mmCIF file of C-alpha atoms and ligand atoms in Angstrom:
data_model
loop_
_atom_site.group_PDB
_atom_site.id
_atom_site.type_symbol
_atom_site.label_atom_id
_atom_site.label_comp_id
_atom_site.label_asym_id
_atom_site.label_seq_id
_atom_site.Cartn_x
_atom_site.Cartn_y
_atom_site.Cartn_z
ATOM 1 C CA MET A 18 71.514 89.988 108.546
ATOM 2 C CA LYS A 19 73.218 87.117 106.717
ATOM 3 C CA ALA A 20 73.896 86.727 102.991
ATOM 4 C CA ALA A 21 74.186 83.444 101.116
ATOM 5 C CA ILE A 22 76.388 83.606 98.041
ATOM 6 C CA ILE A 23 75.537 80.682 95.762
ATOM 7 C CA GLY A 24 78.470 80.241 93.364
ATOM 8 C CA PHE A 25 81.645 81.543 94.993
ATOM 9 C CA GLY A 26 83.662 82.187 91.832
ATOM 10 C CA LYS A 27 84.965 85.476 90.449
ATOM 11 C CA MET A 28 81.792 87.505 90.882
ATOM 12 C CA GLY A 29 80.628 85.879 94.110
ATOM 13 C CA GLN A 30 84.002 86.586 95.713
ATOM 14 C CA ALA A 31 84.165 90.119 94.261
ATOM 15 C CA ILE A 32 80.861 90.963 95.988
ATOM 16 C CA ALA A 33 82.025 89.361 99.255
ATOM 17 C CA LYS A 34 85.343 91.269 99.202
ATOM 18 C CA GLY A 35 83.597 94.571 98.477
ATOM 19 C CA TRP A 36 81.114 94.038 101.319
ATOM 20 C CA ILE A 37 83.785 93.016 103.804
ATOM 21 C CA ASP A 38 86.012 95.951 102.901
ATOM 22 C CA LYS A 39 83.139 98.459 103.250
ATOM 23 C CA LYS A 40 81.926 96.705 106.434
ATOM 24 C CA VAL A 41 78.486 96.008 104.932
ATOM 25 C CA PHE A 42 78.731 92.451 106.329
ATOM 26 C CA ASN A 43 80.975 90.794 108.874
ATOM 27 C CA PRO A 44 82.905 88.125 106.927
ATOM 28 C CA GLU A 45 81.388 85.264 108.956
ATOM 29 C CA ASP A 46 77.858 86.446 108.042
ATOM 30 C CA ILE A 47 78.597 85.722 104.394
ATOM 31 C CA LEU A 48 77.626 82.082 103.843
ATOM 32 C CA ALA A 49 79.244 80.785 100.683
ATOM 33 C CA SER A 50 78.484 77.668 98.695
ATOM 34 C CA SER A 51 79.998 76.495 95.453
ATOM 35 C CA GLY A 52 80.498 73.661 92.993
ATOM 36 C CA SER A 53 83.900 72.577 94.301
ATOM 37 C CA TYR A 54 84.103 72.242 98.092
ATOM 38 C CA ASP A 55 87.942 72.287 98.173
ATOM 39 C CA ARG A 56 88.155 75.561 96.267
ATOM 40 C CA LEU A 57 85.336 76.958 98.417
ATOM 41 C CA MET A 58 87.296 76.124 101.590
ATOM 42 C CA ASP A 59 90.397 77.883 100.199
ATOM 43 C CA ALA A 60 88.456 81.004 99.219
ATOM 44 C CA CYS A 61 86.592 81.149 102.549
ATOM 45 C CA GLU A 62 89.808 80.701 104.509
ATOM 46 C CA LYS A 63 91.300 83.725 102.756
ATOM 47 C CA LEU A 64 88.239 85.922 103.306
ATOM 48 C CA ASN A 65 87.046 84.504 106.662
ATOM 49 C CA THR A 66 83.639 83.855 105.122
ATOM 50 C CA THR A 67 81.625 80.789 106.170
ATOM 51 C CA PRO A 68 81.750 77.792 103.807
ATOM 52 C CA MET A 69 78.456 75.904 103.577
ATOM 53 C CA PRO A 70 78.140 72.248 102.574
ATOM 54 C CA SER A 71 75.164 72.844 100.257
ATOM 55 C CA ASN A 72 73.208 75.579 98.541
ATOM 56 C CA ALA A 73 70.110 74.584 100.527
ATOM 57 C CA GLU A 74 71.903 74.997 103.880
ATOM 58 C CA ALA A 75 73.374 78.349 102.869
ATOM 59 C CA ILE A 76 69.956 79.629 101.814
ATOM 60 C CA ALA A 77 68.154 78.232 104.884
ATOM 61 C CA ASN A 78 70.486 80.230 107.146
ATOM 62 C CA ALA A 79 70.455 83.515 105.193
ATOM 63 C CA ASP A 80 68.155 86.491 104.680
ATOM 64 C CA VAL A 81 69.398 87.517 101.252
ATOM 65 C CA VAL A 82 70.636 85.162 98.521
ATOM 66 C CA ILE A 83 73.138 86.220 95.856
ATOM 67 C CA LEU A 84 72.768 83.929 92.880
ATOM 68 C CA ALA A 85 76.213 83.949 91.243
ATOM 69 C CA VAL A 86 76.368 80.714 89.251
ATOM 70 C CA LYS A 87 76.568 80.599 85.459
ATOM 71 C CA PRO A 88 73.142 81.276 83.896
ATOM 72 C CA LYS A 89 72.825 77.687 82.618
ATOM 73 C CA MET A 90 73.499 76.300 86.115
ATOM 74 C CA ILE A 91 70.666 78.118 87.912
ATOM 75 C CA ALA A 92 67.999 75.443 87.457
ATOM 76 C CA ASP A 93 70.338 72.724 88.717
ATOM 77 C CA ALA A 94 71.816 74.773 91.582
ATOM 78 C CA MET A 95 68.423 75.891 92.883
ATOM 79 C CA GLN A 96 66.473 72.683 92.380
ATOM 80 C CA GLU A 97 66.290 71.800 96.080
ATOM 81 C CA CYS A 98 65.658 75.384 97.173
ATOM 82 C CA ARG A 99 62.698 76.430 95.021
ATOM 83 C CA ASP A 100 60.000 75.571 97.571
ATOM 84 C CA LEU A 101 61.905 77.137 100.462
ATOM 85 C CA LEU A 102 62.358 80.366 98.487
ATOM 86 C CA ALA A 103 58.747 80.499 97.294
ATOM 87 C CA ALA A 104 57.410 80.098 100.835
ATOM 88 C CA SER A 105 59.657 82.618 102.623
ATOM 89 C CA ASP A 106 60.501 86.301 102.738
ATOM 90 C CA LYS A 107 64.113 85.579 101.789
ATOM 91 C CA TRP A 108 65.018 87.529 98.656
ATOM 92 C CA ILE A 109 67.312 86.800 95.747
ATOM 93 C CA VAL A 110 69.717 89.035 93.842
ATOM 94 C CA SER A 111 70.634 87.294 90.593
ATOM 95 C CA VAL A 112 73.822 88.458 88.884
ATOM 96 C CA ALA A 113 73.442 85.884 86.095
ATOM 97 C CA TRP A 114 73.957 87.356 82.660
ATOM 98 C CA GLY A 115 70.825 87.415 80.488
ATOM 99 C CA ILE A 116 68.421 86.124 83.133
ATOM 100 C CA ASP A 117 65.758 88.802 83.443
ATOM 101 C CA CYS A 118 62.810 89.074 85.844
ATOM 102 C CA GLU A 119 60.568 86.941 83.600
ATOM 103 C CA GLU A 120 63.201 84.172 83.323
ATOM 104 C CA LEU A 121 63.872 84.266 87.070
ATOM 105 C CA GLU A 122 60.155 83.884 87.751
ATOM 106 C CA LYS A 123 60.137 80.736 85.581
ATOM 107 C CA LEU A 124 63.181 79.346 87.405
ATOM 108 C CA LEU A 125 62.127 80.366 90.931
ATOM 109 C CA PRO A 126 58.347 80.818 90.816
ATOM 110 C CA GLY A 127 56.728 82.793 93.616
ATOM 111 C CA SER A 128 60.017 83.988 95.117
ATOM 112 C CA HIS A 129 61.217 87.548 95.734
ATOM 113 C CA HIS A 130 63.939 88.298 93.195
ATOM 114 C CA ILE A 131 65.734 91.017 91.274
ATOM 115 C CA SER A 132 67.823 90.670 88.118
ATOM 116 C CA THR A 133 71.142 92.559 88.047
ATOM 117 C CA ILE A 134 74.464 92.835 86.217
ATOM 118 C CA PRO A 135 77.342 93.985 88.407
ATOM 119 C CA ASN A 136 80.988 94.351 87.423
ATOM 120 C CA THR A 137 84.231 93.161 88.969
ATOM 121 C CA ALA A 138 85.089 96.650 90.342
ATOM 122 C CA ILE A 139 82.460 96.008 93.026
ATOM 123 C CA GLU A 140 85.365 94.308 94.816
ATOM 124 C CA ALA A 141 87.099 97.693 95.139
ATOM 125 C CA GLY A 142 83.885 99.431 96.244
ATOM 126 C CA CYS A 143 83.568 101.321 92.944
ATOM 127 C CA GLY A 144 81.497 98.938 90.832
ATOM 128 C CA ILE A 145 78.431 99.427 88.688
ATOM 129 C CA MET A 146 75.246 97.539 89.520
ATOM 130 C CA ILE A 147 72.759 97.547 86.650
ATOM 131 C CA TYR A 148 69.345 96.329 87.830
ATOM 132 C CA GLU A 149 66.088 95.698 86.021
ATOM 133 C CA ASN A 150 63.270 98.121 86.807
ATOM 134 C CA GLN A 151 60.892 95.178 87.162
ATOM 135 C CA SER A 152 61.372 92.837 90.134
ATOM 136 C CA THR A 153 59.323 90.858 92.653
ATOM 137 C CA LEU A 154 60.992 92.442 95.699
ATOM 138 C CA THR A 155 58.777 94.109 98.298
ATOM 139 C CA GLN A 156 59.406 97.804 99.012
ATOM 140 C CA ASP A 157 61.345 96.912 102.172
ATOM 141 C CA GLN A 158 63.500 94.373 100.286
ATOM 142 C CA LYS A 159 64.175 96.941 97.543
ATOM 143 C CA ALA A 160 65.309 99.425 100.212
ATOM 144 C CA LEU A 161 67.631 96.756 101.667
ATOM 145 C CA PHE A 162 68.967 95.995 98.171
ATOM 146 C CA VAL A 163 69.973 99.669 97.836
ATOM 147 C CA GLU A 164 71.429 99.667 101.370
ATOM 148 C CA LEU A 165 73.626 96.633 100.613
ATOM 149 C CA PHE A 166 74.862 97.570 97.150
ATOM 150 C CA GLU A 167 75.167 101.371 97.313
ATOM 151 C CA PRO A 168 78.351 101.247 99.430
ATOM 152 C CA VAL A 169 80.106 99.158 96.750
ATOM 153 C CA SER A 170 78.613 100.340 93.454
ATOM 154 C CA MET A 171 76.757 102.943 91.458
ATOM 155 C CA LEU A 172 73.192 101.632 91.125
ATOM 156 C CA VAL A 173 71.563 102.087 87.718
ATOM 157 C CA GLU A 174 67.922 101.119 87.109
ATOM 158 C CA ILE A 175 67.325 99.926 83.545
ATOM 159 C CA PRO A 176 64.263 98.642 81.628
ATOM 160 C CA LYS A 177 64.314 95.007 80.467
ATOM 161 C CA ALA A 178 64.903 95.926 76.793
ATOM 162 C CA GLN A 179 68.149 97.762 77.653
ATOM 163 C CA MET A 180 69.556 95.365 80.264
ATOM 164 C CA ASN A 181 71.782 93.678 77.678
ATOM 165 C CA ILE A 182 73.454 96.790 76.289
ATOM 166 C CA ALA A 183 73.780 98.425 79.728
ATOM 167 C CA GLY A 184 75.277 95.173 81.018
ATOM 168 C CA ILE A 185 77.780 95.102 78.145
ATOM 169 C CA LEU A 186 79.005 98.626 78.942
ATOM 170 C CA GLY A 187 79.100 98.067 82.700
ATOM 171 C CA GLY A 188 79.851 94.354 83.013
ATOM 172 C CA CYS A 189 81.834 93.320 79.902
ATOM 173 C CA ALA A 190 83.711 96.486 78.957
ATOM 174 C CA PRO A 191 85.990 96.231 82.031
ATOM 175 C CA ALA A 192 87.766 93.500 80.016
ATOM 176 C CA PHE A 193 88.267 95.937 77.098
ATOM 177 C CA THR A 194 89.583 98.582 79.487
ATOM 178 C CA GLU A 195 91.926 96.043 81.103
ATOM 179 C CA MET A 196 93.296 95.263 77.614
ATOM 180 C CA TYR A 197 93.856 99.000 77.097
ATOM 181 C CA LEU A 198 95.604 99.182 80.491
ATOM 182 C CA GLU A 199 97.791 96.224 79.562
ATOM 183 C CA ALA A 200 98.648 97.772 76.182
ATOM 184 C CA LEU A 201 99.622 101.093 77.763
ATOM 185 C CA GLY A 202 101.761 99.128 80.226
ATOM 186 C CA ASP A 203 103.512 97.284 77.385
ATOM 187 C CA ALA A 204 104.181 100.560 75.583
ATOM 188 C CA GLY A 205 105.548 102.109 78.777
ATOM 189 C CA VAL A 206 107.849 99.128 79.309
ATOM 190 C CA ALA A 207 109.011 99.330 75.668
ATOM 191 C CA TYR A 208 110.184 102.865 76.399
ATOM 192 C CA GLY A 209 111.930 101.959 79.667
ATOM 193 C CA LEU A 210 109.371 102.283 82.479
ATOM 194 C CA LYS A 211 109.193 99.535 85.088
ATOM 195 C CA ARG A 212 106.057 97.462 84.397
ATOM 196 C CA GLU A 213 104.475 98.064 87.795
ATOM 197 C CA GLN A 214 105.005 101.798 87.508
ATOM 198 C CA ALA A 215 103.659 101.843 83.938
ATOM 199 C CA TYR A 216 100.462 100.048 85.049
ATOM 200 C CA GLU A 217 100.035 102.351 88.060
ATOM 201 C CA ILE A 218 100.329 105.491 85.956
ATOM 202 C CA ALA A 219 97.963 104.133 83.306
ATOM 203 C CA ALA A 220 95.421 102.857 85.890
ATOM 204 C CA LYS A 221 95.313 106.175 87.750
ATOM 205 C CA MET A 222 94.906 107.942 84.418
ATOM 206 C CA ILE A 223 91.879 105.716 83.572
ATOM 207 C CA GLU A 224 90.366 106.317 87.023
ATOM 208 C CA GLY A 225 90.934 110.085 86.724
ATOM 209 C CA VAL A 226 89.291 110.327 83.297
ATOM 210 C CA GLY A 227 86.231 108.502 84.664
ATOM 211 C CA VAL A 228 85.975 110.780 87.696
ATOM 212 C CA LEU A 229 86.493 113.892 85.544
ATOM 213 C CA TYR A 230 83.626 112.860 83.273
ATOM 214 C CA LEU A 231 81.297 112.006 86.166
ATOM 215 C CA ASN A 232 82.042 115.325 87.912
ATOM 216 C CA GLN A 233 81.661 117.591 84.896
ATOM 217 C CA LYS A 234 79.632 115.604 82.322
ATOM 218 C CA ASN A 235 81.450 117.386 79.493
ATOM 219 C CA HIS A 236 81.373 115.725 76.077
ATOM 220 C CA PRO A 237 84.223 113.157 75.865
ATOM 221 C CA GLY A 238 85.345 114.730 72.570
ATOM 222 C CA MET A 239 85.728 118.057 74.354
ATOM 223 C CA MET A 240 87.704 116.389 77.136
ATOM 224 C CA LYS A 241 89.988 114.901 74.467
ATOM 225 C CA ASP A 242 90.365 118.306 72.807
ATOM 226 C CA ASP A 243 91.484 119.773 76.147
ATOM 227 C CA VAL A 244 94.448 117.342 76.144
ATOM 228 C CA CYS A 245 95.490 118.000 72.540
ATOM 229 C CA SER A 246 97.548 121.217 72.496
ATOM 230 C CA PRO A 247 97.732 122.847 69.030
ATOM 231 C CA GLY A 248 100.729 121.446 67.159
ATOM 232 C CA GLY A 249 101.482 119.378 70.270
ATOM 233 C CA SER A 250 102.324 115.743 70.930
ATOM 234 C CA THR A 251 98.954 114.199 71.899
ATOM 235 C CA ILE A 252 97.232 114.964 68.606
ATOM 236 C CA ARG A 253 99.808 112.790 66.821
ATOM 237 C CA GLY A 254 98.754 109.813 68.953
ATOM 238 C CA VAL A 255 95.046 110.621 68.502
ATOM 239 C CA MET A 256 95.492 110.705 64.695
ATOM 240 C CA GLN A 257 97.258 107.350 64.774
ATOM 241 C CA LEU A 258 94.460 105.794 66.851
ATOM 242 C CA GLU A 259 91.927 107.140 64.349
ATOM 243 C CA LYS A 260 93.953 105.642 61.480
ATOM 244 C CA GLU A 261 94.035 102.251 63.269
ATOM 245 C CA GLY A 262 90.249 102.306 63.775
ATOM 246 C CA PHE A 263 90.362 102.528 67.573
ATOM 247 C CA ARG A 264 86.846 103.887 68.128
ATOM 248 C CA SER A 265 85.405 101.645 65.438
ATOM 249 C CA ALA A 266 87.093 98.613 67.046
ATOM 250 C CA VAL A 267 85.477 99.454 70.386
ATOM 251 C CA ILE A 268 82.015 99.811 68.818
ATOM 252 C CA SER A 269 82.526 96.504 66.927
ATOM 253 C CA ALA A 270 83.493 94.765 70.167
ATOM 254 C CA VAL A 271 80.222 95.871 71.764
ATOM 255 C CA GLN A 272 78.339 94.726 68.627
ATOM 256 C CA ALA A 273 80.024 91.303 68.785
ATOM 257 C CA ILE A 274 78.438 90.783 72.213
ATOM 258 C CA ALA A 275 75.107 92.489 71.504
ATOM 259 C CA ASP A 276 74.533 90.712 68.158
ATOM 260 C CA PRO A 277 76.485 87.438 68.442
ATOM 261 C CA LYS A 278 74.929 85.994 65.262
ATOM 262 C CA LYS A 279 76.039 88.857 62.969
HETATM 263 N N1 NAI B 18 82.784 87.807 85.965
HETATM 264 C C1 NAI B 18 82.130 88.935 85.702
HETATM 265 O O1 NAI B 18 82.742 89.987 85.440
HETATM 266 C C2 NAI B 18 80.633 88.959 85.733
HETATM 267 C C3 NAI B 18 79.893 87.824 85.953
HETATM 268 N N2 NAI B 18 78.522 87.891 85.986
HETATM 269 C C4 NAI B 18 77.739 86.679 86.226
HETATM 270 O O2 NAI B 18 78.163 86.086 87.439
HETATM 271 C C5 NAI B 18 77.927 84.681 87.388
HETATM 272 C C6 NAI B 18 79.188 83.948 87.805
HETATM 273 O O3 NAI B 18 80.206 84.275 86.897
HETATM 274 P P1 NAI B 18 81.729 84.155 87.318
HETATM 275 O O4 NAI B 18 81.861 84.418 88.772
HETATM 276 O O5 NAI B 18 82.486 84.968 86.347
HETATM 277 O O6 NAI B 18 81.984 82.596 87.022
HETATM 278 P P2 NAI B 18 82.883 81.565 87.870
HETATM 279 O O7 NAI B 18 83.007 80.362 87.005
HETATM 280 O O8 NAI B 18 84.116 82.241 88.361
HETATM 281 O O9 NAI B 18 81.960 81.213 89.128
HETATM 282 C C7 NAI B 18 80.878 80.330 89.097
HETATM 283 C C8 NAI B 18 80.879 79.555 90.392
HETATM 284 O O10 NAI B 18 79.702 78.763 90.458
HETATM 285 C C9 NAI B 18 80.057 77.530 91.094
HETATM 286 N N3 NAI B 18 79.033 76.514 90.815
HETATM 287 C C10 NAI B 18 78.897 75.714 89.723
HETATM 288 N N4 NAI B 18 77.839 74.894 89.882
HETATM 289 C C11 NAI B 18 77.283 75.198 91.090
HETATM 290 C C12 NAI B 18 76.151 74.705 91.817
HETATM 291 N N5 NAI B 18 75.362 73.743 91.322
HETATM 292 N N6 NAI B 18 75.887 75.261 93.019
HETATM 293 C C13 NAI B 18 76.675 76.242 93.526
HETATM 294 N N7 NAI B 18 77.741 76.730 92.891
HETATM 295 C C14 NAI B 18 78.033 76.234 91.685
HETATM 296 C C15 NAI B 18 81.427 77.211 90.526
HETATM 297 O O11 NAI B 18 82.099 76.255 91.339
HETATM 298 C C16 NAI B 18 82.062 78.599 90.549
HETATM 299 O O12 NAI B 18 82.689 78.839 91.797
HETATM 300 C C17 NAI B 18 77.498 84.343 85.954
HETATM 301 O O13 NAI B 18 76.104 84.158 85.919
HETATM 302 C C18 NAI B 18 77.900 85.591 85.171
HETATM 303 O O14 NAI B 18 77.034 85.828 84.083
HETATM 304 C C19 NAI B 18 77.839 89.070 85.825
HETATM 305 C C20 NAI B 18 78.525 90.226 85.607
HETATM 306 C C21 NAI B 18 79.964 90.273 85.527
HETATM 307 O O1 LIG B 19 81.457 87.118 80.147
HETATM 308 C C1 LIG B 19 80.453 86.855 80.815
HETATM 309 O O2 LIG B 19 79.610 86.054 80.425
HETATM 310 C C2 LIG B 19 80.244 87.545 82.143
HETATM 311 C C3 LIG B 19 78.989 88.368 82.147
HETATM 312 C C4 LIG B 19 79.451 89.795 82.129
HETATM 313 C C5 LIG B 19 80.864 89.719 82.333
HETATM 314 N N1 LIG B 19 81.276 88.491 82.396
#
């Protein structure tokens, strides 16, 4: 099987790296095409993926197509490929933010497609792949979709009305968490830790908290209480975060994306 990745930027490359690392695809079976041919050549040289001169050629030679251009670019990028996609059993995984099954059908009528929102951690094989419960994939294509993305992500099926909020938590919030990681690193450095060591400790801590929650499904407040010894040190930090509006800031950040006009 061969995969065409149309748009070989951050997300396109993250998917390719995750697949190569988990041996889902041989690097040369990933056919990449992008807006800038020079940058595409550089990226493909690093990953050993195959650079393609056009979107149409990448798609013609592939079984599955990952659509990883900016949402506004889809119509332009796929203009020459609409007929080919409508007339074949090739199938499309769109990762474009805000483009649901109905929108995809308008852009690529008659094709087999599924609308998803992945996150950058797919590169490390521990991503989240939100996908809409409505798609035009056949049963066999849906099974292949699971086969390709399960090794690199947790798959979460979501109805159309909740795609946006699920995508914010899975796809956008990594940036919030990276800011938190950076802030912990700065604080560690301020108190004498080497920066690399500070980031490593903080990153492992974030990973561990996630795994602990997923294993036990205890309420996060209870998990926090387990860390705060009576009269101990942690509760002083927790009280300060409460005073600074930490939780409220996080909720407001989600709102700023979910309701951009407010
Ligand atoms: N970066 C992220 O964390 C996430 C991104 N996404 C979605 O992934 C898609 C790509 O986003 P990024 O990778 O972050 O952006 P990016 O700007 O890094 O990548 C976009 C790529 O598309 C290429 N491109 C532009 N016009 C093209 C055309 N006509 N044909 C082929 N390629 C073309 C550009 O050269 C660039 O390599 C977007 O739709 C975004 O909503 C979804 C979830 C998370
Ligand atoms: O910021 C964006 O538009 C993309 C979609 C989700 C994460 N990054």
